[in-house]
Amino acid sequence: MVKGESSVGSVSWQSIRDAMMARIRAQDYAPGELIPNEVDLATEFGCARATVNRALRDLATSGFLDRRRKAGTRVREAPRRKATLAIPLTRAEVEASGARYEYRLLERMGETPPPSVREKLKLAGKERVLHVKSLHLADNVPHMFEDRWIVLDTVPEIEAVDLVKTSPNVWLVRHAPYTHGTMEFLAETAGARSKHLICAPDDPILTMLRVTWLDASPITFARQSFSPSHRMRLEL
Amino acid sequence: MVKGESSVGSVSWQSIRDAMMARIRAQDYAPGELIPNEVDLATEFGCARATVNRALRDLATSGFLDRRRKAGTRVREAPRRKATLAIPLTRAEVEASGARYEYRLLERMGETPPPSVREKLKLAGKERVLHVKSLHLADNVPHMFEDRWIVLDTVPEIEAVDLVKTSPNVWLVRHAPYTHGTMEFLAETAGARSKHLICAPDDPILTMLRVTWLDASPITFARQSFSPSHRMRLEL
DNA sequence: ACGTATATTATGTGCAGACATATTAAATTC
DNA sequence: GAATTTAATATGTCTGCACATAATATACGT
């Protein structure tokens, strides 16, 4: 570790974060190894312990460090970085490209979900579930076909929502922000969806599966199928 | 706004964050509108202003709030949520599935990048660029074919790295963590890549394009093509 | 030697106070 | 009325101190 390059002259938490980041880059702290503790780093940088804590917390939030009380702080073997989604994803995407966005409700029904959906949402058996199919367009051209299941036991209010006017995604984003979930990307052939997306059944399409939870309660499972050649862009 | 439900009895920043989250859910604060300022919220919750600041900062980092000095804090019209990637993504994925991971360097050369790559990396003209093709396997089965361009002007040290032993991704994650970038998912037919991925040329495959930057300098542009049926999973 | 209890320690949090900074509002000048 | 200057304000940061908490180390008992 290079001690001579301390940042004594400038003691903002950002400068400490940057200095620590540089050391991580240079492998001064090997992946998996402990870094010096906060009190020692505060001495080295000539600032308060709370300031070091603030800097290290940012690095931990960004996925570079693992922090444990008493155990100390380690450089992660594999950084866990985050990518940003803007939600509502589809409307924002379409409008950002300068196109006119339109949403069309295709089907809405209370329905018993098939086993694959029950498994995704970890349903026990008695839950009421809403099944919604919709099409999202850009300049009157099909952009994304959505097949979505919403657990009414978790978000009963959506039952009173006019889903002709408001897409379930927009409503959920506003009224049922998830606490955690998963998102999967896969490539499939359009198949039966080609009639919605107006393409060839053999065309490759990007599909996104999303499951969201509110604490321990499942909110929704959505399968979004995009038109061929569509690219889903995330910011890193 | 519901003032009677203050959290006077429990004043951790987490409880304040949760209380504010509940209000956002309930639309007590409309999207785009200002919420009460920190001093007022501190009075309401019966805690220090710094504690409110800590809670709101978390909500801002999570994408629900926009904060500006003097201007105040607004509920975002569209939340910007984050998804988590574990990097090195491929090795972690393969090993998490219980398979044996293997990396094979296919090609490595200094080369003039084509216009499409120059554009992705915003290259001016004189930059030295390394071109690396590699195959990543799971239990001896091709899992991902990677075609990657690395800007040597940004990360010259990689030139001395034995890329037979170490995948460029692993090296870059360790030595050149990006400050920002973009990631795109798309569905394509395998085409010429089918000979690497050992599949039919018409098979749909998931492709991920990633461009990363170190401040204003481009690091790398990678096109990763996954074997058919592969699902890229992110945590929300 | 092993299991349990106690002590220690590194990070996490809350607070009060002061100061910094970016932004908006108000006052002043032309 | 428009432009410029000054004042006010809401968030951002730093500090020192105290306390909390989770985890590891040490001590004690069998």
XYZ file of C-alpha atoms (C1' of nucleotides) in Angstrom:
532
model
C 0.000 0.000 0.000
C 1.287 3.402 -0.952
C 1.242 5.543 2.151
C 3.061 8.534 0.744
C 0.174 9.498 -1.471
C -2.331 10.335 1.212
C -4.848 13.057 0.466
C -4.109 15.196 3.469
C -4.539 18.409 1.478
C -8.138 17.740 0.463
C -10.454 15.888 2.793
C -13.855 15.611 1.175
C -15.524 12.221 1.233
C -15.443 12.241 -2.555
C -11.675 12.666 -2.641
C -11.256 9.842 -0.153
C -13.562 7.634 -2.215
C -11.542 8.448 -5.319
C -8.244 7.774 -3.563
C -9.525 4.442 -2.292
C -10.864 3.601 -5.723
C -7.435 4.268 -7.207
C -5.855 1.909 -4.682
C -8.376 -0.781 -5.496
C -7.584 -0.343 -9.181
C -3.869 -0.599 -8.473
C -4.506 -3.752 -6.388
C -2.982 -2.161 -3.299
C -5.817 -4.004 -1.586
C -6.194 -7.429 -3.090
C -9.677 -8.736 -3.865
C -11.044 -10.567 -0.851
C -8.574 -8.932 1.534
C -9.326 -6.524 4.368
C -8.538 -2.880 3.868
C -7.369 -0.665 6.752
C -10.144 0.168 9.196
C -11.961 3.478 9.325
C -10.106 4.864 12.328
C -6.713 4.214 10.725
C -7.817 5.637 7.394
C -9.180 8.704 9.166
C -5.769 9.187 10.741
C -4.075 8.733 7.389
C -6.345 11.111 5.531
C -6.490 13.567 8.409
C -10.262 13.707 8.749
C -13.123 12.415 10.851
C -13.952 8.740 10.959
C -17.486 9.626 9.818
C -16.041 11.094 6.636
C -14.166 7.882 5.846
C -17.321 5.960 6.610
C -19.223 8.115 4.124
C -16.663 7.456 1.404
C -16.485 3.721 1.999
C -20.252 3.469 2.116
C -20.428 4.892 -1.359
C -17.910 2.340 -2.606
C -19.916 -0.403 -0.925
C -23.154 0.828 -2.487
C -21.413 0.902 -5.850
C -20.461 -2.726 -5.403
C -16.713 -2.576 -4.865
C -16.542 -3.213 -1.118
C -18.146 -5.554 1.385
C -18.559 -4.113 4.887
C -19.300 -5.943 8.112
C -19.447 -4.688 11.658
C -16.371 -5.824 13.544
C -15.208 -7.962 10.658
C -14.097 -4.891 8.716
C -14.185 -3.958 5.063
C -13.068 -6.152 2.180
C -12.591 -5.548 -1.485
C -15.149 -7.678 -3.260
C -13.769 -10.526 -5.317
C -16.306 -9.673 -7.971
C -17.672 -6.137 -7.996
C -21.452 -5.941 -8.122
C -22.252 -3.030 -10.323
C -25.661 -1.587 -10.996
C -27.410 -0.637 -14.187
C -30.161 1.917 -14.276
C -33.624 1.451 -15.686
C -35.948 4.313 -16.244
C -39.496 3.241 -15.503
C -42.016 3.435 -17.122
C -39.527 1.962 -19.432
C -41.559 1.635 -22.553
C -43.178 5.038 -22.737
C -39.905 6.764 -21.904
C -38.068 4.767 -24.533
C -40.582 5.384 -27.261
C -40.927 9.078 -26.565
C -37.191 9.548 -26.196
C -36.840 8.270 -29.738
C -39.234 10.958 -30.910
C -42.076 8.582 -31.673
C -45.657 8.839 -30.504
C -46.407 6.298 -27.815
C -49.687 4.473 -27.562
C -50.964 1.784 -25.239
C -53.773 -0.633 -26.091
C -55.428 -3.031 -23.712
C -56.000 -6.321 -25.498
C -57.386 -8.536 -22.759
C -58.140 -8.290 -19.078
C -59.470 -11.127 -17.000
C -59.367 -12.741 -13.631
C -57.870 -16.126 -14.325
C -56.210 -19.075 -12.695
C -52.519 -18.768 -13.518
C -50.756 -21.743 -15.090
C -48.123 -23.642 -13.068
C -45.231 -21.753 -14.654
C -46.688 -18.446 -13.447
C -47.570 -19.868 -10.033
C -43.983 -20.905 -9.686
C -42.612 -17.545 -10.744
C -44.794 -15.768 -8.207
C -44.527 -18.498 -5.588
C -48.298 -18.657 -5.289
C -49.720 -21.000 -2.674
C -53.122 -21.586 -4.251
C -55.867 -19.222 -3.182
C -54.514 -15.915 -4.471
C -56.651 -13.833 -6.823
C -54.713 -12.924 -9.898
C -55.433 -10.508 -12.724
C -54.265 -11.389 -16.230
C -53.671 -8.479 -18.605
C -52.484 -8.485 -22.188
C -51.616 -5.229 -23.856
C -49.809 -3.795 -26.837
C -47.544 -0.779 -26.782
C -46.971 1.102 -30.002
C -44.566 3.671 -31.396
C -46.010 5.804 -34.211
C -48.765 3.218 -34.686
C -46.236 0.419 -35.105
C -46.255 -2.411 -32.578
C -43.320 -1.988 -30.255
C -43.921 -4.335 -27.351
C -46.478 -6.985 -26.494
C -47.006 -7.492 -22.787
C -48.514 -10.492 -21.026
C -48.805 -9.702 -17.352
C -50.114 -11.324 -14.191
C -50.854 -9.168 -11.158
C -51.497 -10.566 -7.699
C -54.650 -8.862 -6.462
C -54.012 -9.978 -2.892
C -50.958 -7.723 -2.925
C -52.392 -4.797 -4.910
C -56.206 -5.005 -4.693
C -56.627 -1.360 -5.696
C -55.684 -2.086 -9.283
C -58.971 -3.888 -9.707
C -60.752 -0.517 -9.753
C -58.346 0.966 -12.284
C -59.478 1.592 -15.851
C -56.790 -0.364 -17.677
C -58.041 0.890 -21.012
C -56.652 4.285 -20.132
C -53.750 3.396 -17.888
C -51.199 0.680 -18.520
C -50.693 -1.695 -15.602
C -46.998 -0.939 -15.622
C -47.522 2.793 -15.184
C -50.016 2.198 -12.434
C -47.821 -0.275 -10.605
C -44.768 1.953 -10.809
C -46.732 4.692 -9.134
C -48.702 2.729 -6.603
C -46.771 -0.446 -5.961
C -43.070 0.237 -6.203
C -41.284 -3.030 -5.641
C -38.812 -3.671 -2.874
C -36.988 -6.299 -4.888
C -37.365 -8.556 -7.889
C -35.696 -10.148 -10.843
C -35.365 -9.364 -14.500
C -34.380 -11.804 -17.230
C -33.492 -11.207 -20.849
C -33.732 -13.927 -23.459
C -33.950 -14.322 -27.188
C -36.855 -16.255 -28.686
C -38.539 -16.658 -32.026
C -41.712 -14.597 -32.282
C -44.000 -17.558 -32.842
C -47.626 -16.763 -31.934
C -46.645 -13.259 -30.867
C -45.878 -12.395 -34.473
C -49.522 -11.528 -35.012
C -49.311 -8.837 -32.357
C -45.858 -7.616 -33.288
C -46.613 -7.819 -37.013
C -43.493 -9.761 -37.974
C -42.520 -13.201 -39.194
C -43.026 -16.110 -36.781
C -39.334 -16.995 -37.202
C -38.045 -13.528 -36.393
C -35.811 -13.351 -33.313
C -37.311 -11.164 -30.595
C -36.008 -9.894 -27.317
C -38.107 -10.987 -24.363
C -37.886 -9.556 -20.912
C -39.353 -11.379 -17.915
C -39.833 -9.376 -14.774
C -41.056 -10.458 -11.354
C -41.456 -7.879 -8.626
C -42.141 -8.177 -4.914
C -43.270 -5.926 -2.152
C -41.308 -7.338 0.757
C -42.517 -10.953 0.934
C -45.564 -10.466 -1.296
C -45.461 -11.033 -5.047
C -46.744 -8.067 -7.058
C -46.527 -9.014 -10.689
C -44.992 -11.230 -13.338
C -44.649 -9.664 -16.761
C -43.452 -11.089 -20.026
C -42.632 -8.292 -22.422
C -41.907 -9.196 -26.016
C -40.302 -6.519 -28.124
C -40.465 -6.004 -31.834
C -37.579 -7.504 -33.821
C -34.332 -5.516 -33.841
C -35.348 -3.747 -30.664
C -32.523 -2.943 -28.298
C -33.007 -2.574 -24.578
C -30.563 -0.021 -23.337
C -29.402 0.405 -19.755
C -27.063 2.979 -18.291
C -24.113 1.785 -16.265
C -50.583 14.679 3.304
C -51.296 12.606 6.370
C -49.692 14.330 9.312
C -51.235 12.240 12.033
C -49.189 9.218 11.109
C -45.789 10.545 12.035
C -43.209 8.091 13.249
C -42.355 9.841 16.469
C -41.961 6.580 18.338
C -39.221 5.196 16.122
C -36.707 7.539 14.596
C -34.193 5.521 12.628
C -33.372 6.726 9.143
C -34.722 3.448 7.811
C -38.102 4.007 9.418
C -38.250 7.505 8.010
C -37.328 6.214 4.570
C -40.045 3.584 4.841
C -42.617 6.136 6.015
C -41.743 8.440 3.141
C -41.864 5.534 0.718
C -45.370 4.717 1.940
C -46.441 8.292 1.319
C -44.998 8.217 -2.171
C -46.894 5.006 -2.808
C -50.096 6.562 -1.550
C -49.492 9.617 -3.759
C -49.490 11.921 -0.762
C -46.715 13.607 -2.710
C -47.606 13.739 -6.374
C -44.959 12.892 -8.961
C -43.085 16.029 -9.915
C -44.173 17.910 -6.800
C -42.013 19.124 -3.943
C -42.117 17.237 -0.664
C -41.746 19.009 2.705
C -38.201 20.157 3.394
C -35.760 18.406 5.701
C -36.169 20.801 8.616
C -39.945 20.431 8.604
C -39.743 16.674 8.266
C -37.252 16.542 11.116
C -39.725 18.446 13.261
C -42.516 16.118 12.219
C -40.561 12.934 12.840
C -38.930 14.293 15.975
C -35.332 13.709 14.946
C -32.285 15.488 13.630
C -32.267 17.033 10.203
C -29.238 14.881 9.332
C -31.325 11.805 9.976
C -33.986 12.957 7.508
C -31.241 13.796 5.049
C -29.880 10.267 5.373
C -33.278 8.760 4.666
C -34.044 10.968 1.691
C -30.609 10.370 0.265
C -31.322 6.683 0.179
C -34.604 7.283 -1.641
C -32.798 9.510 -4.093
C -30.095 6.924 -4.685
C -32.812 4.344 -5.247
C -34.329 6.527 -7.912
C -37.544 7.766 -6.313
C -36.558 11.328 -5.469
C -34.747 14.193 -7.138
C -32.920 16.513 -4.765
C -31.491 19.956 -5.406
C -29.892 22.439 -3.063
C -32.343 25.215 -2.324
C -34.812 23.955 -4.858
C -35.835 21.139 -2.545
C -36.793 17.534 -3.080
C -39.272 16.266 -5.659
C -40.828 12.902 -6.296
C -39.532 11.744 -9.652
C -42.118 11.524 -12.405
C -40.534 8.261 -13.458
C -38.534 6.356 -10.853
C -35.083 5.319 -12.021
C -34.492 1.945 -10.487
C -31.312 -0.036 -10.599
C -30.585 -3.606 -11.455
C -27.538 -5.379 -10.151
C -24.961 -7.167 -12.226
C -22.382 -9.398 -10.747
C -19.150 -9.061 -12.663
C -17.336 -11.088 -13.878
C -20.742 -11.966 -15.038
C -19.995 -15.003 -17.079
C -17.824 -16.958 -14.709
C -20.152 -16.212 -11.800
C -23.165 -17.291 -13.810
C -21.648 -20.501 -15.036
C -20.282 -21.531 -11.674
C -23.478 -20.573 -9.880
C -25.258 -23.081 -12.086
C -22.881 -25.776 -10.943
C -21.045 -26.053 -14.235
C -17.333 -25.930 -14.828
C -16.300 -22.663 -16.391
C -13.613 -22.407 -19.020
C -12.252 -19.527 -21.029
C -10.515 -19.857 -24.406
C -8.733 -17.138 -26.283
C -9.536 -17.437 -29.964
C -7.841 -14.398 -31.448
C -5.858 -11.435 -30.250
C -4.572 -8.712 -32.490
C -3.891 -5.038 -32.759
C -6.231 -3.870 -35.452
C -7.888 -0.817 -36.915
C -11.466 -0.858 -35.644
C -14.280 -0.590 -38.189
C -16.431 2.577 -38.275
C -19.179 1.028 -36.157
C -16.708 0.366 -33.348
C -15.069 3.754 -33.736
C -18.461 5.312 -33.307
C -19.312 3.241 -30.232
C -16.077 4.248 -28.559
C -16.049 7.762 -29.988
C -12.532 7.274 -31.304
C -10.862 10.253 -32.959
C -8.440 8.381 -35.158
C -5.016 7.683 -33.675
C -5.932 5.449 -30.738
C -4.294 2.027 -30.444
C -6.908 -0.644 -30.034
C -6.665 -4.314 -29.130
C -9.112 -6.760 -30.678
C -9.809 -9.952 -28.736
C -12.119 -12.822 -29.541
C -12.750 -15.466 -26.940
C -15.089 -18.307 -26.078
C -16.480 -19.019 -22.647
C -17.675 -22.526 -21.868
C -19.771 -24.302 -19.280
C -18.922 -27.974 -18.842
C -17.130 -27.920 -22.208
C -20.218 -26.549 -23.944
C -19.971 -23.121 -25.575
C -21.785 -20.611 -23.453
C -20.766 -17.196 -24.737
C -18.732 -15.912 -27.642
C -17.103 -12.549 -27.013
C -15.797 -10.076 -29.558
C -14.114 -7.239 -27.700
C -12.207 -4.061 -28.517
C -10.022 -2.484 -25.866
C -8.579 1.007 -26.128
C -4.905 0.684 -25.287
C -4.520 4.421 -24.854
C -6.811 4.108 -21.836
C -5.522 0.825 -20.425
C -2.006 0.262 -21.841
C -1.138 -2.266 -19.132
C -3.376 -4.896 -20.660
C -0.921 -5.243 -23.510
C 1.442 -7.099 -21.192
C -1.278 -9.427 -19.912
C -1.321 -13.057 -20.956
C -4.824 -13.244 -22.362
C -4.546 -16.997 -22.807
C -4.751 -17.346 -19.061
C -6.851 -14.348 -18.101
C -9.997 -13.205 -19.830
C -9.997 -9.519 -20.763
C -13.206 -9.055 -18.851
C -11.757 -10.347 -15.605
C -8.697 -8.230 -16.048
C -10.603 -5.095 -16.839
C -12.980 -5.551 -13.922
C -9.982 -5.697 -11.619
C -7.793 -3.067 -13.147
C -10.048 -0.734 -15.052
C -13.361 -0.411 -13.276
C -15.527 1.868 -15.332
C -17.026 5.114 -14.115
C -19.956 4.854 -16.484
C -21.138 3.128 -19.638
C -24.023 1.557 -21.466
C -25.378 -1.912 -21.900
C -27.751 -3.057 -24.638
C -29.642 -6.284 -25.033
C -30.919 -7.488 -28.393
C -32.051 -10.652 -30.088
C -30.342 -11.795 -33.267
C -30.013 -14.935 -35.319
C -26.723 -16.726 -34.661
C -25.475 -16.492 -38.237
C -21.685 -16.824 -38.453
C -21.456 -17.155 -34.698
C -23.176 -20.504 -34.875
C -19.842 -22.168 -35.519
C -18.520 -20.909 -32.192
C -21.733 -21.484 -30.274
C -22.362 -24.832 -31.964
C -25.932 -24.152 -32.934
C -28.020 -23.563 -36.056
C -27.394 -20.322 -37.950
C -31.102 -19.482 -37.629
C -31.238 -19.969 -33.882
C -32.202 -16.849 -31.913
C -29.436 -15.727 -29.582
C -29.242 -13.083 -26.928
C -26.573 -10.487 -27.615
C -25.275 -8.016 -25.104
C -23.322 -4.943 -26.190
C -21.377 -3.133 -23.539
C -19.344 0.061 -23.733
C -17.479 1.269 -20.675
C -15.665 4.502 -19.910
C -13.183 5.718 -17.373
C -14.308 9.309 -16.938
C -13.957 10.737 -20.468
C -11.826 7.904 -21.849
C -13.309 4.868 -23.578
C -12.166 1.562 -22.089
C -13.783 -1.181 -24.084
C -16.579 -2.222 -26.413
C -17.700 -5.824 -26.088
C -20.236 -7.824 -28.039
C -21.157 -10.923 -26.095
C -23.245 -13.538 -27.869
C -24.843 -16.170 -25.687
C -25.823 -19.688 -26.559
C -29.471 -20.138 -27.567
C -32.025 -20.277 -24.742
C -29.641 -18.488 -22.453
C -31.251 -16.117 -19.969
C -29.444 -13.143 -18.556
C -30.697 -12.573 -15.059
C -30.448 -9.353 -13.095
C -31.524 -8.641 -9.554
C -33.784 -5.709 -8.924
C -10.124 -30.279 23.871
C -14.631 -28.531 23.462
C -18.458 -25.608 24.636
C -20.141 -21.476 26.726
C -19.758 -16.865 28.479
C -17.601 -12.503 28.362
C -14.836 -8.875 26.356
C -13.319 -6.436 22.527
C -13.693 -4.260 18.143
C -14.991 -2.343 13.546
C -18.814 -0.643 11.394
C -23.607 1.677 11.813
C -26.311 5.305 13.599
C -28.052 9.696 15.890
C -27.242 14.189 17.264
C -26.011 19.134 17.346
C -23.596 22.541 15.451
C -21.158 24.840 12.029
C -20.112 25.757 7.492
C -20.505 25.123 2.206
C -22.966 25.285 -2.024
C -26.299 25.699 -5.514
C -30.508 27.774 -6.442
C -34.354 30.792 -6.025
C -36.362 35.081 -4.356
C -36.104 39.752 -3.406
C -34.036 44.185 -3.807
C -31.710 47.569 -6.388
C -30.259 49.949 -10.427
C -30.766 51.630 -15.014
C -39.771 46.749 -17.533
C -35.387 44.495 -17.827
C -30.981 43.496 -16.015
C -27.984 43.118 -12.243
C -26.896 42.555 -7.496
C -27.821 40.964 -2.985
C -30.197 38.114 0.321
C -32.429 34.053 1.651
C -32.947 29.152 1.621
C -32.852 24.002 1.135
C -29.703 20.569 0.535
C -24.672 18.848 1.127
C -20.835 18.200 4.019
C -17.712 17.888 8.121
C -16.844 17.231 12.882
C -16.831 15.240 17.504
C -19.084 12.630 20.536
C -21.899 9.065 22.235
C -24.188 4.980 21.725
C -25.741 0.583 19.075
C -24.841 -3.617 16.815
C -22.891 -7.487 14.739
C -18.975 -10.208 14.685
C -14.609 -11.915 16.280
C -11.357 -12.849 20.006
C -10.459 -14.161 24.526
C -11.439 -16.126 28.929
C -13.602 -19.472 31.705
C -15.739 -23.896 32.952
C -16.247 -28.775 32.238
